[in-house]
Coordinates of C-alpha atoms (C1' of nucleotides) in Angstrom, one line a residue:
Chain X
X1126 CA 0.0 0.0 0.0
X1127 CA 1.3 3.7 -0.5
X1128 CA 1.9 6.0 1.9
X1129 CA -1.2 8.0 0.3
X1130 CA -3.5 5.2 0.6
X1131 CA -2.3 4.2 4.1
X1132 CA -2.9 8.0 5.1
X1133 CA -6.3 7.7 3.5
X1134 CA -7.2 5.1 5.7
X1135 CA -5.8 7.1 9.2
X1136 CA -8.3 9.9 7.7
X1137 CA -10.9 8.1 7.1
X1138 CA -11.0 6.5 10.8
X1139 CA -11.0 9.8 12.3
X1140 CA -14.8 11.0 12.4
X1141 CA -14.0 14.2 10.7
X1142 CA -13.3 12.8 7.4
X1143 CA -15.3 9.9 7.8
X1144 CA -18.1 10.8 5.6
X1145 CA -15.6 12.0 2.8
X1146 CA -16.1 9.9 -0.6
X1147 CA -12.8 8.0 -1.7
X1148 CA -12.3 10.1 -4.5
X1149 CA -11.8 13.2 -2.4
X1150 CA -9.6 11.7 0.7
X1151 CA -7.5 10.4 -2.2
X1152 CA -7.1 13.9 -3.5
X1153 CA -6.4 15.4 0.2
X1154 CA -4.1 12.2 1.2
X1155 CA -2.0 13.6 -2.0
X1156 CA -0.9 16.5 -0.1
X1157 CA 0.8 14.4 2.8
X1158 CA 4.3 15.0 3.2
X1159 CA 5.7 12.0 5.8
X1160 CA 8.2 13.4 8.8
X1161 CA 10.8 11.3 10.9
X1162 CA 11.6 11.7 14.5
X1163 CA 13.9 10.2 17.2
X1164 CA 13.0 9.5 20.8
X1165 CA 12.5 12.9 22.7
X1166 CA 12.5 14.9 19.9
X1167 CA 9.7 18.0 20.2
X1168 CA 7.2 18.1 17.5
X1169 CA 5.6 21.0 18.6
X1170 CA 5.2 23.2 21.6
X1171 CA 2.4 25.1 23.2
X1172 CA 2.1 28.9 21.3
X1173 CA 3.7 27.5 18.3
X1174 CA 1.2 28.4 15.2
X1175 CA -0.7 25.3 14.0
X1176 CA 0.3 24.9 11.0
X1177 CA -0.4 21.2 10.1
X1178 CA -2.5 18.2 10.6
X1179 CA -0.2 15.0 11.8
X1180 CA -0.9 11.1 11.6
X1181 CA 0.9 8.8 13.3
X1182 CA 2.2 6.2 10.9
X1183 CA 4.6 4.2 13.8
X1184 CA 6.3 5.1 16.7
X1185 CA 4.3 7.2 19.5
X1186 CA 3.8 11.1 20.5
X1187 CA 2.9 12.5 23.7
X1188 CA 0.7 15.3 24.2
X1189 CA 2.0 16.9 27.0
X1190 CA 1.5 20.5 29.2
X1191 CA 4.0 22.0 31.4
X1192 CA 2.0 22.6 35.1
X1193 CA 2.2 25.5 36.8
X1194 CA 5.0 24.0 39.1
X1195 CA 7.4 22.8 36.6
X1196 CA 6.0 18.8 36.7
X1197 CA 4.7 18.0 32.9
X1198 CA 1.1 16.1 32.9
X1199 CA 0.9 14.1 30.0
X1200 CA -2.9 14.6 28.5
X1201 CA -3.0 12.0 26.0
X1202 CA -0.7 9.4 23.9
X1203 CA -1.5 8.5 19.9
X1204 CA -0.4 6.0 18.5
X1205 CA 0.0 4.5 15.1
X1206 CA -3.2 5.5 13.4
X1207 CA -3.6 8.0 15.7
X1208 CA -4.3 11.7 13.8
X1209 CA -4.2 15.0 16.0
X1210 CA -4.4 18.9 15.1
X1211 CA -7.5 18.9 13.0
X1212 CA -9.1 21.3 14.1
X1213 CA -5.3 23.2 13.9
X1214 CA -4.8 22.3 10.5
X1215 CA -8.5 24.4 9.5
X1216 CA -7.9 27.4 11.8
X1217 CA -3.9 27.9 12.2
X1218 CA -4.5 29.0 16.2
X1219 CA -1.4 28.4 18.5
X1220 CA -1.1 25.0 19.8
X1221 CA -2.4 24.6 23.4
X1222 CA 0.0 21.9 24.2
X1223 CA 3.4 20.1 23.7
X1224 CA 3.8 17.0 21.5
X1225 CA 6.8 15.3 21.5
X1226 CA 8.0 11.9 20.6
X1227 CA 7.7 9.0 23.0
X1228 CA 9.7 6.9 20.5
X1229 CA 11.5 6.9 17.2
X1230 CA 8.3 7.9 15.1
X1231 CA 7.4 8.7 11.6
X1232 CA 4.5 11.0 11.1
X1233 CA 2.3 11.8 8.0
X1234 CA 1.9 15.4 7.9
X1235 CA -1.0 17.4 6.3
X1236 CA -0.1 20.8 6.3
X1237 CA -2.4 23.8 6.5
X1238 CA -1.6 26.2 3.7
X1239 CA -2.1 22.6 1.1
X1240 CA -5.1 22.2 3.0
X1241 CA -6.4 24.9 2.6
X1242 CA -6.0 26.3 -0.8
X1243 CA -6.7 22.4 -1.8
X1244 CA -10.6 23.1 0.2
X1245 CA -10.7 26.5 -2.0
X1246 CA -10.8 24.8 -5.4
X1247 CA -13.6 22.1 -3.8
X1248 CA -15.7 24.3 -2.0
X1249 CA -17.9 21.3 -1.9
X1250 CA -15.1 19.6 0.0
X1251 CA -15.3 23.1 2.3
X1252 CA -18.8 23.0 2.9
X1253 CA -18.7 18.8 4.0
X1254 CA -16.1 20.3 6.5
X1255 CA -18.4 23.2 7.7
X1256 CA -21.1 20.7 8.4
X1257 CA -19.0 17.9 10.0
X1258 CA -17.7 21.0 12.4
X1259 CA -20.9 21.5 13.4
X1260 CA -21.5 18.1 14.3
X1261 CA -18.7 18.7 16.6
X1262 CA -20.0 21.6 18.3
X1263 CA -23.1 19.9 18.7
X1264 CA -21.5 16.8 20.0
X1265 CA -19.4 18.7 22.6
X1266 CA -22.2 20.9 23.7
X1267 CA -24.1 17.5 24.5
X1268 CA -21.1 15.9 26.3
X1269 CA -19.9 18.9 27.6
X1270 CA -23.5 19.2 30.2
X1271 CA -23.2 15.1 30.3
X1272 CA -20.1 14.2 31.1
X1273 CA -18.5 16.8 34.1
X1274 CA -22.2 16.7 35.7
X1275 CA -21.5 12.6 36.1
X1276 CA -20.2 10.8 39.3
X1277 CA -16.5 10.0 39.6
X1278 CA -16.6 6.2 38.7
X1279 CA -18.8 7.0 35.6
X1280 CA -15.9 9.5 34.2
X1281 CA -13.4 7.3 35.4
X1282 CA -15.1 4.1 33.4
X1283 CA -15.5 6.4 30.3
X1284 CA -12.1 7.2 30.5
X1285 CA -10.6 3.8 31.3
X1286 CA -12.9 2.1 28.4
X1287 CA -11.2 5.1 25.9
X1288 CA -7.2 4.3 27.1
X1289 CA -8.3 0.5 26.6
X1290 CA -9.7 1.4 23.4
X1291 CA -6.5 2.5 22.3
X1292 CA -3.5 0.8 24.1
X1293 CA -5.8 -2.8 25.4
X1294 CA -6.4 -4.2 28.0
X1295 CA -3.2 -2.9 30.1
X1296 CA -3.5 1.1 30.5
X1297 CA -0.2 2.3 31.2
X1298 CA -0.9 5.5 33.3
X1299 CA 0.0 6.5 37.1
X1300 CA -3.2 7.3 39.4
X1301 CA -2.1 10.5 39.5
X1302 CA -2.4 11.1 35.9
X1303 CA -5.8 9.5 35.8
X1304 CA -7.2 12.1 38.5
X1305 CA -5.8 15.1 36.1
X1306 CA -7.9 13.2 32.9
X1307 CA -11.1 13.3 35.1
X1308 CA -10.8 16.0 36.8
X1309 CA -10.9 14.2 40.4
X1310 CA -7.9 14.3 43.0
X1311 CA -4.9 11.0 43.4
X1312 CA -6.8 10.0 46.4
X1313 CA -10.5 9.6 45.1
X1314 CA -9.5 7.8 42.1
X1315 CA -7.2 4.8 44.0
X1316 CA -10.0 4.5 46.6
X1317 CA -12.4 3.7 43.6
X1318 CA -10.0 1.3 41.7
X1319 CA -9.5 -0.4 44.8
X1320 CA -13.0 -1.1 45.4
X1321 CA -13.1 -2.5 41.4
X1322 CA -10.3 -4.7 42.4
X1323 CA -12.1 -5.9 44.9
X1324 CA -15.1 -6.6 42.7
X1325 CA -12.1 -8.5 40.1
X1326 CA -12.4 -5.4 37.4
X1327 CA -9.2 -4.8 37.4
X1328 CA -5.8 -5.0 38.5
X1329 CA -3.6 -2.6 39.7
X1330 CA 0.7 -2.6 39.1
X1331 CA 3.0 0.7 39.9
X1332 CA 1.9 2.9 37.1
X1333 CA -0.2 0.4 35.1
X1334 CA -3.6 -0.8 35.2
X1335 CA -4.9 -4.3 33.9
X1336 CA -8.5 -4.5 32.5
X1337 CA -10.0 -7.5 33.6
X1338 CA -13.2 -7.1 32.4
X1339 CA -14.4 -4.4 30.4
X1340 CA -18.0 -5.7 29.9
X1341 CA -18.7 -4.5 33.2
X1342 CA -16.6 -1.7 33.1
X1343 CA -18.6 -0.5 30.1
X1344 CA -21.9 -1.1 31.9
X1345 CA -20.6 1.0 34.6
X1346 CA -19.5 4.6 32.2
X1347 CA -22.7 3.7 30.0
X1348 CA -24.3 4.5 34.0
X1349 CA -27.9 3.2 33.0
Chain O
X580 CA -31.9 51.8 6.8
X581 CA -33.1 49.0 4.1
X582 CA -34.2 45.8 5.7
X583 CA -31.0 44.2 4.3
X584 CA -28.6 46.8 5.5
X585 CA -30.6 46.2 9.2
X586 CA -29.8 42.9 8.9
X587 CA -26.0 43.1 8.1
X588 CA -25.6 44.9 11.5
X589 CA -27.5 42.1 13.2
X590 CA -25.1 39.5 11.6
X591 CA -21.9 42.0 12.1
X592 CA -22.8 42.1 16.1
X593 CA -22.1 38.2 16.1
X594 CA -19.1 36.2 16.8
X595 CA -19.7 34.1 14.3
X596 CA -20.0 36.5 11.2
X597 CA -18.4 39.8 13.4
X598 CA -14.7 39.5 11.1
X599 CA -16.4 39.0 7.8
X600 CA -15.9 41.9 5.5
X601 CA -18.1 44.5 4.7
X602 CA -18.7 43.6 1.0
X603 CA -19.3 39.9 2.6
X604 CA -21.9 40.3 5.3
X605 CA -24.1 43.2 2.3
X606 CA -24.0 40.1 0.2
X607 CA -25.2 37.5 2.4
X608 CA -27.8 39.9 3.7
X609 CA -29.5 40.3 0.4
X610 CA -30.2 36.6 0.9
X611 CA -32.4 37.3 3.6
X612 CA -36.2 37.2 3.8
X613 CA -38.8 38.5 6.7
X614 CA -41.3 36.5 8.4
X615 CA -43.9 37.8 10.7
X616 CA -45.0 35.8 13.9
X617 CA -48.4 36.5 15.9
X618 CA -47.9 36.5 19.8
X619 CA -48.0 32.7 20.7
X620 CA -47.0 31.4 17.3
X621 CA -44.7 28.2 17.0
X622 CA -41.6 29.0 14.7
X623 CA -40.4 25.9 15.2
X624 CA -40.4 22.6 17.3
X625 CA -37.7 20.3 18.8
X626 CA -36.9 17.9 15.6
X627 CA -37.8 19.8 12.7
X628 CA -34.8 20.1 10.7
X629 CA -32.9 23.3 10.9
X630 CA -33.3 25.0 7.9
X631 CA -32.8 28.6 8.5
X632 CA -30.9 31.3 10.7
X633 CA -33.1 33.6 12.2
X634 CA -32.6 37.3 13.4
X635 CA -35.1 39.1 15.7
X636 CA -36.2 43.1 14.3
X637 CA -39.0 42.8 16.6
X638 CA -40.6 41.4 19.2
X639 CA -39.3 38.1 21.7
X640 CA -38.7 35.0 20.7
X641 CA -38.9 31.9 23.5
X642 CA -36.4 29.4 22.9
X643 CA -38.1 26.6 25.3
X644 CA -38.1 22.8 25.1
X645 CA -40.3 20.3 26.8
X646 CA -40.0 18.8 29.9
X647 CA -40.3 14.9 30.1
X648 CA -42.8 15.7 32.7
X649 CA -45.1 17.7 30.4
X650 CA -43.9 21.5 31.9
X651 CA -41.8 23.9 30.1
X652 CA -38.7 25.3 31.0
X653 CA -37.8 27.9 29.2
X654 CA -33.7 27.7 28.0
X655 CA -33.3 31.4 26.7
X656 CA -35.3 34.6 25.4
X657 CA -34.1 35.9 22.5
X658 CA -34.4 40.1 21.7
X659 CA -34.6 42.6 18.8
X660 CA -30.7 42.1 17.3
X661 CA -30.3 38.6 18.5
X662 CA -29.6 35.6 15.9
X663 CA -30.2 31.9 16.6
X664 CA -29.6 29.3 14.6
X665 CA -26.3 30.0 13.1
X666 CA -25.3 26.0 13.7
X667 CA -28.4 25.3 12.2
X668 CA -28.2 26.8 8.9
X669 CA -24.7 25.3 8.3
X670 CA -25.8 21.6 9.2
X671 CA -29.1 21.1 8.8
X672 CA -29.7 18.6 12.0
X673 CA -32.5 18.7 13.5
X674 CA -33.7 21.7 16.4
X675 CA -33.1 20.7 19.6
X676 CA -35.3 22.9 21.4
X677 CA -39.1 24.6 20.6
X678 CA -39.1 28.5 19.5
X679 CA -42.2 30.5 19.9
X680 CA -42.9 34.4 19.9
X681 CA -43.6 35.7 23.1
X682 CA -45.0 38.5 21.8
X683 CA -45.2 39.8 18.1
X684 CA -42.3 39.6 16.1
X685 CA -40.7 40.3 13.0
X686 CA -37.6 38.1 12.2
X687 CA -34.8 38.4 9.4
X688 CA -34.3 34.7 8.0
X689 CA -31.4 33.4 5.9
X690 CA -32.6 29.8 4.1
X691 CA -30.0 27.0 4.6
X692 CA -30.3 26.1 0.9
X693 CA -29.5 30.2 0.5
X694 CA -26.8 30.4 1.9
X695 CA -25.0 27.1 1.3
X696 CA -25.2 27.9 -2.1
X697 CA -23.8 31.4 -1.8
X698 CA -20.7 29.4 0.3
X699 CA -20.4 27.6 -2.6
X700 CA -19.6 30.5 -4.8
X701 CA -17.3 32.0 -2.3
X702 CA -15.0 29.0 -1.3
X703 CA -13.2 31.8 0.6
X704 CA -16.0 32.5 3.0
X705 CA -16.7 29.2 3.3
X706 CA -13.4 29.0 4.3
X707 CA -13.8 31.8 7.0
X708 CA -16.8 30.4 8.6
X709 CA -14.2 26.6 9.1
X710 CA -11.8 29.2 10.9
X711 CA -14.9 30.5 12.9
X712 CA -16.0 27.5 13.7
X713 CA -12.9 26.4 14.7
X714 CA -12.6 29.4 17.3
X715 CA -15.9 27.9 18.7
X716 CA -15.2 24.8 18.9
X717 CA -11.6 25.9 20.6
X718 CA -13.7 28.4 23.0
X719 CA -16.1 25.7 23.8
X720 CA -13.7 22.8 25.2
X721 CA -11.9 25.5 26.9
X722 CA -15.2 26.4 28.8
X723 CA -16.2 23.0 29.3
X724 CA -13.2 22.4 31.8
X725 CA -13.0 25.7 33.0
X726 CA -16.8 26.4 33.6
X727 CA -18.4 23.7 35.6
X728 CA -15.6 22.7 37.7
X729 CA -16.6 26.1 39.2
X730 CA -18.1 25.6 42.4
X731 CA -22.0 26.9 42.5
X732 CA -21.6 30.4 43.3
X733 CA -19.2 31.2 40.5
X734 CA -21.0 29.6 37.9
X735 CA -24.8 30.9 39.2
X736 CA -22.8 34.3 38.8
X737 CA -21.7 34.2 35.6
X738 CA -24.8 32.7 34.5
X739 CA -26.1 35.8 35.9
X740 CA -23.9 38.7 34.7
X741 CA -24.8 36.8 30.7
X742 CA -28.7 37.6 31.6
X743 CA -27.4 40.8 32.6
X744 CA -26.2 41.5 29.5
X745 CA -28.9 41.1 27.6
X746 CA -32.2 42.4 30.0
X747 CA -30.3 44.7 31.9
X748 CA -30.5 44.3 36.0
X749 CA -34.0 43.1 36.2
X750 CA -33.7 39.9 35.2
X751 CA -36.9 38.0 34.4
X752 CA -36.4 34.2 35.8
X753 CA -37.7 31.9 38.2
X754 CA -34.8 30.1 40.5
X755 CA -36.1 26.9 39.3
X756 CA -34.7 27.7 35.8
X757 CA -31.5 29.3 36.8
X758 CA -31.1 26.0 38.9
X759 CA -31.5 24.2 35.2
X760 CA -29.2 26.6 33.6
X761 CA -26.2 26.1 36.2
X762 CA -27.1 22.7 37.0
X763 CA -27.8 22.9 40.5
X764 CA -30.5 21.8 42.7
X765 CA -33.4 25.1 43.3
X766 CA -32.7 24.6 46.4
X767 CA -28.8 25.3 46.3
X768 CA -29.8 28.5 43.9
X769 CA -32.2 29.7 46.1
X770 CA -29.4 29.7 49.5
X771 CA -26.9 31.5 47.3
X772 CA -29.2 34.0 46.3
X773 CA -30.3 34.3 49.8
X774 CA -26.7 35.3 50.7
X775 CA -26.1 37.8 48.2
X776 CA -29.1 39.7 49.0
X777 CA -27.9 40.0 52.8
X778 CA -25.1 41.1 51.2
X779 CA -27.0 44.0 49.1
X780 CA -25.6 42.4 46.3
X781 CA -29.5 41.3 44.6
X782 CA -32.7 41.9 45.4
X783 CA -35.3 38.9 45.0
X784 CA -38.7 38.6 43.9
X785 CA -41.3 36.2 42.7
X786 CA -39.8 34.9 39.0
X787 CA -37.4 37.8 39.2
X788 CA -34.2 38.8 40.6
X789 CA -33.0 42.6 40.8
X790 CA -29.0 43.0 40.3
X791 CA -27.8 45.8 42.4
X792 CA -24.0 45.1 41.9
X793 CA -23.1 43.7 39.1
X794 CA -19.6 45.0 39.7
X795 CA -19.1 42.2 42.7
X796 CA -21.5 39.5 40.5
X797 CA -18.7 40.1 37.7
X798 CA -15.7 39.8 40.8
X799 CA -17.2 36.7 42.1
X800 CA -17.6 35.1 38.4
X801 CA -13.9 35.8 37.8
X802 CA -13.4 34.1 41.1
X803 CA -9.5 35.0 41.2
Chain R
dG960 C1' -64.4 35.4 47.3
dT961 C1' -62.3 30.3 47.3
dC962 C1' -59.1 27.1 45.9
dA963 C1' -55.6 25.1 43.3
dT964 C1' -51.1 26.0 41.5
dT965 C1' -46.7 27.8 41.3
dA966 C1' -42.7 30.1 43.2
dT967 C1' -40.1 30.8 47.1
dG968 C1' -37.8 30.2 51.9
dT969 C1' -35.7 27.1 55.3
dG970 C1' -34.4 23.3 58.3
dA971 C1' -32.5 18.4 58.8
dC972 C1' -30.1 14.9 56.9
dT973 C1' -27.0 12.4 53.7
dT974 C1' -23.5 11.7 50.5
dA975 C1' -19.6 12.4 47.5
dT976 C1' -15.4 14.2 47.3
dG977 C1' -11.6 17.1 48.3
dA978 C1' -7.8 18.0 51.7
dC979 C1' -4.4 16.5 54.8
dA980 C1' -1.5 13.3 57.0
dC981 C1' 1.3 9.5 57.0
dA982 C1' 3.1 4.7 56.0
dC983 C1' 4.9 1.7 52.7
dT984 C1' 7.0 0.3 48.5
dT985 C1' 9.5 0.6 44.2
dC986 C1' 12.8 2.6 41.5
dC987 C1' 16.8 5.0 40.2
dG988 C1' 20.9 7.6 40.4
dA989 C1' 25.2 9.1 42.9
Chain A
dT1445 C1' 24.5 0.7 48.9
dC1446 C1' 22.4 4.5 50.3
dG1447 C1' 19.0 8.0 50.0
dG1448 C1' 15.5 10.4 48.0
dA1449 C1' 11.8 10.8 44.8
dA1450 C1' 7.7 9.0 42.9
dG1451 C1' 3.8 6.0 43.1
dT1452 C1' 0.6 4.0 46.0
dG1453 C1' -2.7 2.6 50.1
dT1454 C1' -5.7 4.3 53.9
dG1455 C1' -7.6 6.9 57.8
dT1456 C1' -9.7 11.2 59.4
dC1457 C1' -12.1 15.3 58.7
dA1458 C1' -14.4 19.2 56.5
dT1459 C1' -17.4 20.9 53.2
dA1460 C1' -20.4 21.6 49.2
dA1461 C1' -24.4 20.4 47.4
dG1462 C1' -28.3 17.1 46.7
dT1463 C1' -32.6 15.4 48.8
dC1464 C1' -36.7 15.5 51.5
dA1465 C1' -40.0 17.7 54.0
dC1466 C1' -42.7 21.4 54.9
dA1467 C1' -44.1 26.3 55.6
dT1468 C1' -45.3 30.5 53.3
dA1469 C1' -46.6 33.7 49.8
dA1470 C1' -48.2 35.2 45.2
dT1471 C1' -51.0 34.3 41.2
dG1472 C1' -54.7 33.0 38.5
dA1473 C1' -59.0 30.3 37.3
dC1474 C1' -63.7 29.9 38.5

DNA sequence: GTCATTATGTGACTTATGACACACTTCCGA
DNA sequence: TCGGAAGTGTGTCATAAGTCACATAATGAC
């Protein structure tokens, strides 16, 4: 498969250019441009202008902030498949967070000025955008009233079924971190993944947590 | 002023069209038609597909939805210069709330099918309105952490100081809605807004409140 | 007017969660 | 090998806010 086509397919999993036709993901996958990084190297950092659309082809990124008191809090991992800075790519706003390489990676990179003068011969192509952005502002104005107003093992379900979703059934994450993704403090979190190791959900290692079941775990975030 | 020119200022005093040229906002404005609701008259109802972006001239429009107890809670009023359905007209989904005129109205309205078509000529607009939508989208997940991790006060005063802005300081609400809006218990609303009058800072009445000093409302929504 | 309805005011209680404190373990570097 | 840092487990306490229960007051239908 070509680099094109295999970037077709990253764009095509991502819901924003899920509803593209083949013909015109083809026609945007021909602007990719592929970029190579060693472990540790910065991709980007927060204030730098977003200037391009990345996928991850292999290797790994970190999306990372620096605190107020020096520690970094990791906010998310991709992976291979992985595609971030959409909504950068469209709108060329400073990046609100670091990005750097967890591993030796190799990116496919979309970048914004192709993009754009690409959707201004297609204005069809534009207007498919418009309306899948709208989607999204509807989708976060839902979640947004949804999801914070939930109780702390509902969020911390959803959140554990979404890092099993992308890295299986062993989430590699310290408690810590977990309590920044959900907005909830160290303590609260470890009382409630002890009481789902009790009830044999899950496991719990030094900075690791092993899914034991996510049938349950998924009845819990769905929070009938 | 022509109707159209009226209309351009409406469009102009939103976010969502406010950096769109001159030239721009006359042309999409001679898209525009009027409609004329009696007091009490349905524009629209939760699932019809969106279809058009309106603008009050005149009148009050009631942006309400239905209980699944049968009552009505009212989600926003919307005033002479104020424009609703702006996500609407780009994506077509369905309403998600009821609109009816509280009293008689007059209201500017821009056809989906009117306006997508005009975005299709001007690939470049189009292309402004991704970029805007983009800002929202960016503005909204940056509220969504920020807002309702706020403990109650903060958020029932900034939820406050908005009404402000548009009625002035006698705002016309019962505590049972404002306990919807903030997503608090009436109860909870009702001992906050107890406090603040002791403190002079509101006066209450029946399906009313009276803002005395919105200068420490406005310190208290900062919440420094 | 009478009566039902709706909005508001308030107390008692419960619960979830944050905050703090501290012990224990694992890891890693000098 | 030592020592400290980071991650984790747990107890105690304080607090914000929800829930329930009821009293009171305004409004509107008849």
């Amino acid at each position: 498969m070509s680099k094109q086509a295999e970037f077709a397919v990253i764009l095509k999993m991502n819901p924003m250019f899920a509803d593209l036709g083949a013909d015109e993901l083809q026609r945007i996958s021909g602007l990719c441009h592929t970029q190579h990084l060693s472990s540790g190297e910065v991709l980007f950092q927060k204030g730098d202008p977003g200037n391009a659309l990345f996928g991850v082809r292999r290797g790994q990124i970190r999306i990372e902030t620096g605190a107020t008191d020096g520690s970094r809090l990791t906010l998310n991992f991709m992976g291979p498949g992985d595609l971030f800075g959409e909504v950068a790519v469209l709108d060329g706003q400073e990046r609100t967070a670091d990005a750097t390489a967890g591993e030796a990676t190799e990116l496919f990179v979309l970048r914004r000025e192709d993009f754009l003068s690409f959707l201004e011969r297609e204005p069809k192509v534009a207007i498919r955008i418009i309306q899948l952005l709208c989607q999204r502002i509807r989708w976060q104005s839902e979640r947004m009233e949804e999801s914070v107003l939930q109780p702390l093992p509902v969020r911390l379900a959803r959140r554990l079924c979404a890092l099993a979703e992308d890295f299986g059934s062993e989430v590699h994450i310290s408690q810590e971190q977990l309590g920044v993704f959900v907005g909830a403090a160290r303590e609260s979190v470890n009382r409630q993944l002890q009481a789902w190791r009790k009830d044999k959900i899950l496991d719990l290692q030094r900075g690791r947590i092993l899914l034991h079941d996510l049938t349950r775990l998924n009845t819990i975030a769905r929070n009938d």
